[in-house]
PDB file of C-alpha atoms in Angstrom:
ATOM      1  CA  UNK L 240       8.186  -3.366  -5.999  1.00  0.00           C
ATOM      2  CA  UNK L 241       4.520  -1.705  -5.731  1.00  0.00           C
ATOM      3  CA  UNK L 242       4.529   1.663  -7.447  1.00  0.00           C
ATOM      4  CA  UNK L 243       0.863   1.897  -8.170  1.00  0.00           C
ATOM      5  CA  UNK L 244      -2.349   0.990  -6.848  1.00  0.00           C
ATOM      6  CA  UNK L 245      -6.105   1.933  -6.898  1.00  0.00           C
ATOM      7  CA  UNK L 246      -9.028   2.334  -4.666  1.00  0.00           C
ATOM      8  CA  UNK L 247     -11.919   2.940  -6.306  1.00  0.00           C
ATOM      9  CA  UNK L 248     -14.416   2.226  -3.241  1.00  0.00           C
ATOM     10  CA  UNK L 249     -16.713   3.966  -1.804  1.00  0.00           C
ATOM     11  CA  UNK L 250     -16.115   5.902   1.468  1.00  0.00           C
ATOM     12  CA  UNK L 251     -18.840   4.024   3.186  1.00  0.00           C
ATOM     13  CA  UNK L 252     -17.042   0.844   2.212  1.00  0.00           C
ATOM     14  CA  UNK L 253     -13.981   1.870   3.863  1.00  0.00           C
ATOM     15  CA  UNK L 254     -15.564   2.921   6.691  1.00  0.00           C
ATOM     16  CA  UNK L 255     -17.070  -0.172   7.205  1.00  0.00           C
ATOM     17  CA  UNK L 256     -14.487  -2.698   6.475  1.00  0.00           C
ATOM     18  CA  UNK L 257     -12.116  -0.872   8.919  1.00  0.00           C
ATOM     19  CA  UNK L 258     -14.773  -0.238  11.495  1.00  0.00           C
ATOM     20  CA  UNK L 259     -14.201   3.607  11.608  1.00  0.00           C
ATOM     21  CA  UNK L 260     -16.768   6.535  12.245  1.00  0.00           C
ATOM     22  CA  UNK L 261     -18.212   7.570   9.834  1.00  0.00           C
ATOM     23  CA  UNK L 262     -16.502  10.972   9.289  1.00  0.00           C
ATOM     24  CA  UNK L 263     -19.544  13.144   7.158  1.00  0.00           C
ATOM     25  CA  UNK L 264     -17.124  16.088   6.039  1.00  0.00           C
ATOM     26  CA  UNK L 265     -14.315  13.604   4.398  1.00  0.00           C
ATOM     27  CA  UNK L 266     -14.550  13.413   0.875  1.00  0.00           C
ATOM     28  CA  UNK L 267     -13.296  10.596  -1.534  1.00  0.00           C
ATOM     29  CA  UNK L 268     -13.026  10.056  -4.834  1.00  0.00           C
ATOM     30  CA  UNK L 269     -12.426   6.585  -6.955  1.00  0.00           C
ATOM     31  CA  UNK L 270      -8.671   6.498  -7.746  1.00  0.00           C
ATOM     32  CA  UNK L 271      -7.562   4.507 -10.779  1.00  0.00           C
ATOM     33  CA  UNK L 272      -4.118   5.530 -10.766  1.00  0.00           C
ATOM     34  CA  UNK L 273      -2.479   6.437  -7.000  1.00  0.00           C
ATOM     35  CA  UNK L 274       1.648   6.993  -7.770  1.00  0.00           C
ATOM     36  CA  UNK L 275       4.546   7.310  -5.451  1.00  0.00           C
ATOM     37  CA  UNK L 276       4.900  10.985  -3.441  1.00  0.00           C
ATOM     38  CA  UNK L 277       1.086  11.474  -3.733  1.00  0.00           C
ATOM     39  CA  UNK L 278      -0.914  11.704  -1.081  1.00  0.00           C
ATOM     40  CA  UNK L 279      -2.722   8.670   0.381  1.00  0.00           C
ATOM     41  CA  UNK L 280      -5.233   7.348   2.456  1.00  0.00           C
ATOM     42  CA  UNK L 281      -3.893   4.819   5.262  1.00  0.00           C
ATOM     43  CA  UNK L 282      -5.401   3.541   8.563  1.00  0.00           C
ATOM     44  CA  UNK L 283      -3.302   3.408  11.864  1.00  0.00           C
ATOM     45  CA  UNK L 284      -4.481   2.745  15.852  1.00  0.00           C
ATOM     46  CA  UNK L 285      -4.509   5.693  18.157  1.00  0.00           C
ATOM     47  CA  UNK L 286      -4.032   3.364  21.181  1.00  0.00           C
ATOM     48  CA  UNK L 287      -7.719   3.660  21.310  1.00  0.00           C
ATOM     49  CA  UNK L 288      -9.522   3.330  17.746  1.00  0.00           C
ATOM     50  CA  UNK L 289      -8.632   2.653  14.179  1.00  0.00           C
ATOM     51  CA  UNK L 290      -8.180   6.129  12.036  1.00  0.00           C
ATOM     52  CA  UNK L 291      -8.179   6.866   8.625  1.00  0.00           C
ATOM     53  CA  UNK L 292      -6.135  10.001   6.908  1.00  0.00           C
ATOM     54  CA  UNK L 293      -3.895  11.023   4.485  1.00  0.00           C
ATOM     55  CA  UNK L 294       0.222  10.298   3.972  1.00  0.00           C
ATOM     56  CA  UNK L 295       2.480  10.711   1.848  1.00  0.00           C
ATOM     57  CA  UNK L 296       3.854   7.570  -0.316  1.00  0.00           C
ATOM     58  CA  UNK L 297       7.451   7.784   0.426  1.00  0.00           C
ATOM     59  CA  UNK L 298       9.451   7.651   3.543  1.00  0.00           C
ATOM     60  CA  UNK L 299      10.952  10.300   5.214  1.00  0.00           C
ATOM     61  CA  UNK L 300      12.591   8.979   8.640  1.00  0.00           C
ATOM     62  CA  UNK L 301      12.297  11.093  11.412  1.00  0.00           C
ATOM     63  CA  UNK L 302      16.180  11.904  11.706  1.00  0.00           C
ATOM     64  CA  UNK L 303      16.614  12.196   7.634  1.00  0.00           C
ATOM     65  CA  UNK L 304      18.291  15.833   7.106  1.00  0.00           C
ATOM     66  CA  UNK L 305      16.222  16.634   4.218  1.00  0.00           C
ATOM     67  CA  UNK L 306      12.790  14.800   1.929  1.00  0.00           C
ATOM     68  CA  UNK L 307      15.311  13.498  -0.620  1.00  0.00           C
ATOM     69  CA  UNK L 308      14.846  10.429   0.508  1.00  0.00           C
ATOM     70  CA  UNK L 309      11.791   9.947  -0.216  1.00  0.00           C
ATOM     71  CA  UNK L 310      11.681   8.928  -3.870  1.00  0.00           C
ATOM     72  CA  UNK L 311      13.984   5.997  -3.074  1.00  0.00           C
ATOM     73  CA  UNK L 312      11.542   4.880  -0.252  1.00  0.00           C
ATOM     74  CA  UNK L 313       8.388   4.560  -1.822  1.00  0.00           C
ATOM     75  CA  UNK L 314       8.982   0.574  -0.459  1.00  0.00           C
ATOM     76  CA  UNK L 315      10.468  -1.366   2.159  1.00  0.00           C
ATOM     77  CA  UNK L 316      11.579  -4.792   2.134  1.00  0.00           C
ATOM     78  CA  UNK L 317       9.812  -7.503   4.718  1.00  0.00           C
ATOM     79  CA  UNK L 318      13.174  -9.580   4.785  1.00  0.00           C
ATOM     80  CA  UNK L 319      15.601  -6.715   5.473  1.00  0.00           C
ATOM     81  CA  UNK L 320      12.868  -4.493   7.244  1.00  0.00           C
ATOM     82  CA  UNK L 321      14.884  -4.697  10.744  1.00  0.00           C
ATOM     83  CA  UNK L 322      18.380  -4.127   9.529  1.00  0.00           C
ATOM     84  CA  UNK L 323      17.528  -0.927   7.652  1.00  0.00           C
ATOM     85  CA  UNK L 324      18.082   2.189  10.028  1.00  0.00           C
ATOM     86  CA  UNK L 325      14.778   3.742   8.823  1.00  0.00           C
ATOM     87  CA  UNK L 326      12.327   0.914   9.077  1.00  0.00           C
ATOM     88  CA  UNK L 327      13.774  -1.441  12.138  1.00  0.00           C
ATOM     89  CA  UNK L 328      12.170   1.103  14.778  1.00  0.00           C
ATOM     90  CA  UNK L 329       9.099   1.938  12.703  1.00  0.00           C
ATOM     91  CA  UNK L 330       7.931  -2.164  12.706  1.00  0.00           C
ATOM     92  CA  UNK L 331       7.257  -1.644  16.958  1.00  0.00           C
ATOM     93  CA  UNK L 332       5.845   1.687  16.847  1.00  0.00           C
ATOM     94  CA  UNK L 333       4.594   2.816  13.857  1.00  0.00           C
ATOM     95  CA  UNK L 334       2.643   0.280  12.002  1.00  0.00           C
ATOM     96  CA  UNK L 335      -0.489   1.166   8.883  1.00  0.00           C
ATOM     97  CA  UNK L 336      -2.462  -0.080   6.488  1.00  0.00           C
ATOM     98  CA  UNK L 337      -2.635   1.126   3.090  1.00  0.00           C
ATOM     99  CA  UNK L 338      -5.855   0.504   1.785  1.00  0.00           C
ATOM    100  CA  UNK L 339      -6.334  -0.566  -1.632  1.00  0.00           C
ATOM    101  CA  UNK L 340      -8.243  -3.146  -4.587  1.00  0.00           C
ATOM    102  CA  UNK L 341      -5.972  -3.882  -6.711  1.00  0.00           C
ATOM    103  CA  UNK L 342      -2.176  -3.225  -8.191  1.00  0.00           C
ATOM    104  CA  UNK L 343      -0.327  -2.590 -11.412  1.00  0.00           C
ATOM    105  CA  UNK L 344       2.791  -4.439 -12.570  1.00  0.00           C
ATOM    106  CA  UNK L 345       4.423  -4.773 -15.757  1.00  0.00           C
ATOM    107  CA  UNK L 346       5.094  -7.651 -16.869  1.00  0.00           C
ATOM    108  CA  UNK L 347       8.000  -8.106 -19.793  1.00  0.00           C
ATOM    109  CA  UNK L 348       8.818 -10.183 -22.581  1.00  0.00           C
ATOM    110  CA  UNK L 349      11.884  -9.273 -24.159  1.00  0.00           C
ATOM    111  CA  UNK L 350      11.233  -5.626 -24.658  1.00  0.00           C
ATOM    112  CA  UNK L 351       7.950  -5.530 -24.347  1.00  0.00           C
ATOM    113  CA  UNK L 352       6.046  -4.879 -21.315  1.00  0.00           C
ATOM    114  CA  UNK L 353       2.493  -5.346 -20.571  1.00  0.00           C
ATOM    115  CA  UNK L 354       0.465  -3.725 -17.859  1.00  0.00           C
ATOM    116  CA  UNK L 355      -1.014  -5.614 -15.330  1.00  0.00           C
ATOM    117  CA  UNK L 356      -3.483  -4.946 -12.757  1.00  0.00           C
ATOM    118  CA  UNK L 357      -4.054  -7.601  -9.549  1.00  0.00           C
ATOM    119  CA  UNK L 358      -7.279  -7.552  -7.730  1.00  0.00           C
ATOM    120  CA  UNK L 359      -8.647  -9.928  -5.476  1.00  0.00           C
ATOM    121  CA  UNK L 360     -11.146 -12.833  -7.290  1.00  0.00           C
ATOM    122  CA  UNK L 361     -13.619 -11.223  -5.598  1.00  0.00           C
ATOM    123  CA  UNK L 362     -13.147  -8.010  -6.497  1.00  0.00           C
ATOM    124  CA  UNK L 363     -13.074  -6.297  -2.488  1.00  0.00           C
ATOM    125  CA  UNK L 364     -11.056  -3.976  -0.434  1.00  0.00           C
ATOM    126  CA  UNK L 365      -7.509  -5.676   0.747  1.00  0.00           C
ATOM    127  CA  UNK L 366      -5.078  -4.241   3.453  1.00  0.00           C
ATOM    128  CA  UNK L 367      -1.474  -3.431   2.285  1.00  0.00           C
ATOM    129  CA  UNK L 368       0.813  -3.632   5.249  1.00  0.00           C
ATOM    130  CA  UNK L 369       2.514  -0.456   5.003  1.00  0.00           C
ATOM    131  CA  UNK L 370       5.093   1.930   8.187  1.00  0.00           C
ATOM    132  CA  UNK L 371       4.607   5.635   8.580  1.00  0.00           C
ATOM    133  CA  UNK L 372       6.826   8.670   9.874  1.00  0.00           C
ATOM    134  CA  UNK L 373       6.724  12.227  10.820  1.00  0.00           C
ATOM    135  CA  UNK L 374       9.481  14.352   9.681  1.00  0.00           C
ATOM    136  CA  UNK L 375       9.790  17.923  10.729  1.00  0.00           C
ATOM    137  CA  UNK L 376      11.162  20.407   8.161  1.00  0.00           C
ATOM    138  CA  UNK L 377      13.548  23.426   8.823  1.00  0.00           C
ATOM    139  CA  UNK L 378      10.726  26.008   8.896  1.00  0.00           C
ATOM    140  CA  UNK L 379       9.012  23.883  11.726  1.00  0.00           C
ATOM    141  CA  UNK L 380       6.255  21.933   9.310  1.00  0.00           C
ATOM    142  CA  UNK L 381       5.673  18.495   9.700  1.00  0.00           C
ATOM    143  CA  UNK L 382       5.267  16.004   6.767  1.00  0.00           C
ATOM    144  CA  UNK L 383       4.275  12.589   7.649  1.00  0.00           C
ATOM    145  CA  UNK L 384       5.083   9.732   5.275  1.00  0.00           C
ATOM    146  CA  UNK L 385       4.365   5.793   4.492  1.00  0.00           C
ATOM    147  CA  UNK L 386       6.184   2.933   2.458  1.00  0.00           C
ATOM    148  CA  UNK L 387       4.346   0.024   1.409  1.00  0.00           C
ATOM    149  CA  UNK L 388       6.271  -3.272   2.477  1.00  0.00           C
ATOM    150  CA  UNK L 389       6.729  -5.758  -0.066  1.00  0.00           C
ATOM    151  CA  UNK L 390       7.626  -9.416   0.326  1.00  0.00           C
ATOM    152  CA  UNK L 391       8.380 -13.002  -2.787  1.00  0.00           C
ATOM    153  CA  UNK L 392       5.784 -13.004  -5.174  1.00  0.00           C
ATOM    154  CA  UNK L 393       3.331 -15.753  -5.122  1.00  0.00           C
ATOM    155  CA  UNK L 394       2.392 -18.333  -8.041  1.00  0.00           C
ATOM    156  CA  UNK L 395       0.592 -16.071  -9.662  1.00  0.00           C
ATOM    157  CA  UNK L 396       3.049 -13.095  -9.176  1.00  0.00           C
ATOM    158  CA  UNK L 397       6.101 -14.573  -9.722  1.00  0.00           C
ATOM    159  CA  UNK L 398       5.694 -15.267 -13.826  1.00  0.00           C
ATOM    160  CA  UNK L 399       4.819 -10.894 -13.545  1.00  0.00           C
ATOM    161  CA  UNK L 400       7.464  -9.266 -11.149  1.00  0.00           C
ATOM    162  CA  UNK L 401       9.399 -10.571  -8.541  1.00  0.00           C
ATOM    163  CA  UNK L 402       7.960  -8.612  -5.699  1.00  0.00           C
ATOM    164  CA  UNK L 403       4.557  -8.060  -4.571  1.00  0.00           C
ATOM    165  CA  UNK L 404       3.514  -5.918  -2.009  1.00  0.00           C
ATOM    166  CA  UNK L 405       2.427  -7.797   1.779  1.00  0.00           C
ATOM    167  CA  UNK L 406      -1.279  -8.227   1.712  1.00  0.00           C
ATOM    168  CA  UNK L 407      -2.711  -8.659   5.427  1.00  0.00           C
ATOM    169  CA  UNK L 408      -5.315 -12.238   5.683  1.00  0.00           C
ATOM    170  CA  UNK L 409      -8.314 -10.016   7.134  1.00  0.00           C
ATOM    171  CA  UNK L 410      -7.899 -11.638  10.590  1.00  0.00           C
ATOM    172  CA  UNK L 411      -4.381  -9.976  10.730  1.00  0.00           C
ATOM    173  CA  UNK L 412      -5.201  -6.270   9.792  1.00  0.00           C
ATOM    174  CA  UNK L 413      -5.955  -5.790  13.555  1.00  0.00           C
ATOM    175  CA  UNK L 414      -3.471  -7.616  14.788  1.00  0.00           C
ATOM    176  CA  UNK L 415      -1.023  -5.008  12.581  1.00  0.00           C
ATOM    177  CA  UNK L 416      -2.270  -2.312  13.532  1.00  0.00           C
ATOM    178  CA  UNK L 417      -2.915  -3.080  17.160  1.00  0.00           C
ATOM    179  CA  UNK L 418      -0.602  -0.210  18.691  1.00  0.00           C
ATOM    180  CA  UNK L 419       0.122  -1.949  21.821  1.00  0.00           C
ATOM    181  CA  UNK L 420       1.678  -4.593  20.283  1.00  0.00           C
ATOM    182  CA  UNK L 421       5.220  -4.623  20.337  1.00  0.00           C
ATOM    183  CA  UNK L 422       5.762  -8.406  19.467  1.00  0.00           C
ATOM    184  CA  UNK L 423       8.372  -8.022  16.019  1.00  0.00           C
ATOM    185  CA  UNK L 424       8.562 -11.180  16.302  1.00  0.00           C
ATOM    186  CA  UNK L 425       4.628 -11.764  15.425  1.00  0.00           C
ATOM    187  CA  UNK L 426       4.301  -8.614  13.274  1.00  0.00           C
ATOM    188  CA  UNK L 427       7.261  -9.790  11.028  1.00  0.00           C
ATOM    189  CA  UNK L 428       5.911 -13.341  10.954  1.00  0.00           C
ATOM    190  CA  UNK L 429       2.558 -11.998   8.985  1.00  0.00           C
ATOM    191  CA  UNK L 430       4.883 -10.486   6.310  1.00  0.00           C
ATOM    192  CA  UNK L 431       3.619 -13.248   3.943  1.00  0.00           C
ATOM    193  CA  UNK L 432       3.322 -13.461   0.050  1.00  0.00           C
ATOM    194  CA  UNK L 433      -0.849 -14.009   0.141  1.00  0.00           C
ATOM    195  CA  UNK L 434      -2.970 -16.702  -1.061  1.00  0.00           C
ATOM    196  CA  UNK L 435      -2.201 -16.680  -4.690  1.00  0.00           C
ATOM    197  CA  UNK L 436      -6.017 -18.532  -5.105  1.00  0.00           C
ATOM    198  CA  UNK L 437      -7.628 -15.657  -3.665  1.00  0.00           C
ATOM    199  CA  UNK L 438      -6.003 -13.027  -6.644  1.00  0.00           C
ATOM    200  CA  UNK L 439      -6.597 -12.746 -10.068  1.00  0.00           C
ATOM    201  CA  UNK L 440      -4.447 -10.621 -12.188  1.00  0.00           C
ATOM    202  CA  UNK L 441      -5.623  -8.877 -16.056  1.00  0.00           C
ATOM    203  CA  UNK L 442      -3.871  -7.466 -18.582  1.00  0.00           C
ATOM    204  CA  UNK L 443      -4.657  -3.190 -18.527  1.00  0.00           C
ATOM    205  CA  UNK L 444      -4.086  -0.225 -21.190  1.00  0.00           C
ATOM    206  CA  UNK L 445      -1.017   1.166 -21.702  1.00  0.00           C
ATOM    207  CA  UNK L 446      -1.860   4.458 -20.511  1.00  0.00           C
ATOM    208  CA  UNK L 447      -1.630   3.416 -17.220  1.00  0.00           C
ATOM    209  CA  UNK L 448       2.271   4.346 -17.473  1.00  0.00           C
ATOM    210  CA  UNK L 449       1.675   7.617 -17.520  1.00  0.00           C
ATOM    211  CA  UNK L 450       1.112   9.015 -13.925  1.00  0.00           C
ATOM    212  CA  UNK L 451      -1.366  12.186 -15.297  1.00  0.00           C
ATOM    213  CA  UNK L 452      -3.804   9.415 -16.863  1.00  0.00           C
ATOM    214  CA  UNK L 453      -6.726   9.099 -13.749  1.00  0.00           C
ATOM    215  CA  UNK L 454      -9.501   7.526 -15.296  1.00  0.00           C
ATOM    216  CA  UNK L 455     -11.904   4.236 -15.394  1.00  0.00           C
ATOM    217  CA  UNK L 456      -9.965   3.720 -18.404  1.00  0.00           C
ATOM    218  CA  UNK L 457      -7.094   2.398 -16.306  1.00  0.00           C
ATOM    219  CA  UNK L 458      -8.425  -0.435 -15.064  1.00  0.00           C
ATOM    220  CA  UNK L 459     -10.337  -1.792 -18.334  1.00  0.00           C
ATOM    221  CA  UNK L 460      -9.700  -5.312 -19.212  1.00  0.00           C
ATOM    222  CA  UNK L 461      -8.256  -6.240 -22.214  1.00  0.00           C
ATOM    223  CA  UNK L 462      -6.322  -8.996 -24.064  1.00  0.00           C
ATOM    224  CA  UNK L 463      -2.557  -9.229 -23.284  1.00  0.00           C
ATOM    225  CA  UNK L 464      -0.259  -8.646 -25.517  1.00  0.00           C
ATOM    226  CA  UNK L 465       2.487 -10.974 -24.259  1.00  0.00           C
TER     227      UNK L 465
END
């Protein structure tokens, strides 16, 4: 599974990389620690223009009778994504990408486990293929949510955790979130594990685990332990 990530770049960085106007009253800060049912940044298509703005982490379908779900839905699996009621509409219709530069994992031996954070080698921005919703509470609010998909780890993943979430090659992020295209049969064909070449993965402190700990401190290299 993914079930924490940074993004610790700089607005104008994401602005950039996602060719989006600059929006001067948006304000960002580096996050070393982003955990399920927070709220996070994602990009989607309008039909006319990437967008950037905040969801939830953790799926609420449209036609869910209460947010219970969410918890459970925090991720979405790339081989079963059209044979699950609440993701096999969302992959034609409702496509993002959660931004983000890098991941934790744990990674266990025995009963240990050791923190692990996954970055590209080069250290920049990647895409996280991720589906959105908009569910409408009893009171008439609306609460719109994301999962992140995941997909089989790659060589360097697989020895850490036995999932990894999809990373979009750069030259498919538009291609993803292209709103006019309704081709599942494309879309679910970029649902790749990614170039395990292009990643490098570090050991991290332990205080990572705990959700309240939002520092620089997270992300601090260190020697593993396993």
């Amino acid at each position: 599974m993914c079930g924490r990530y940074t993004l610790t770049i700089s607005l104008e960085e994401l602005m950039m990389h996602y060719h989006l106007e600059m929006e001067l009253d948006r304000f960002h800060t580096p996050r070393y620690n982003i955990a399920p049912m927070q709220m996070v940044l994602a990009v989607i298509h309008d039909g006319r223009t990437n967008k950037m703005g905040e969801l939830r982490w953790g799926l609420v379908p449209s036609w869910a009778k209460d947010e219970k779900l969410a918890s459970g839905m925090i991720n979405a699996r790339s081989e079963t994504l059209l044979q699950k009621p609440a993701f096999k509409t969302l992959v034609s219709r409702k496509r993002c990408i959660v931004p983000a530069d890098g991941f934790y994992e744990w990674k266990k031996s025995g009963s240990s486990k050791q923190p692990m954070r996954i970055v590209m080698k080069d250290r920049q921005l990647f895409s996280m293929a991720a589906l959105y919703d908009t569910w409408v509470r009893p009171d008439g609010s609306k609460v719109s949510t994301c999962t992140v998909i995941t997909t089989t780890p790659n060589e360097l993943m697989e020895p850490i955790h036995d999932r990894m979430p999809v990373i979009l090659r750069p030259e498919d992020e538009q291609v993803w979130l292209d709103r006019g295209n309704q081709d599942v049969g494309l879309l679910t064909s970029l649902l790749q594990p990614y170039a395990s070449d292009r990643m490098h993965a570090y050991a991290v402190p332990s205080l990572v685990g705990n959700v309240k700990n939002e520092t620089a401190a997270c992300i601090e290299e260190m020697p593993s332990l396993l």
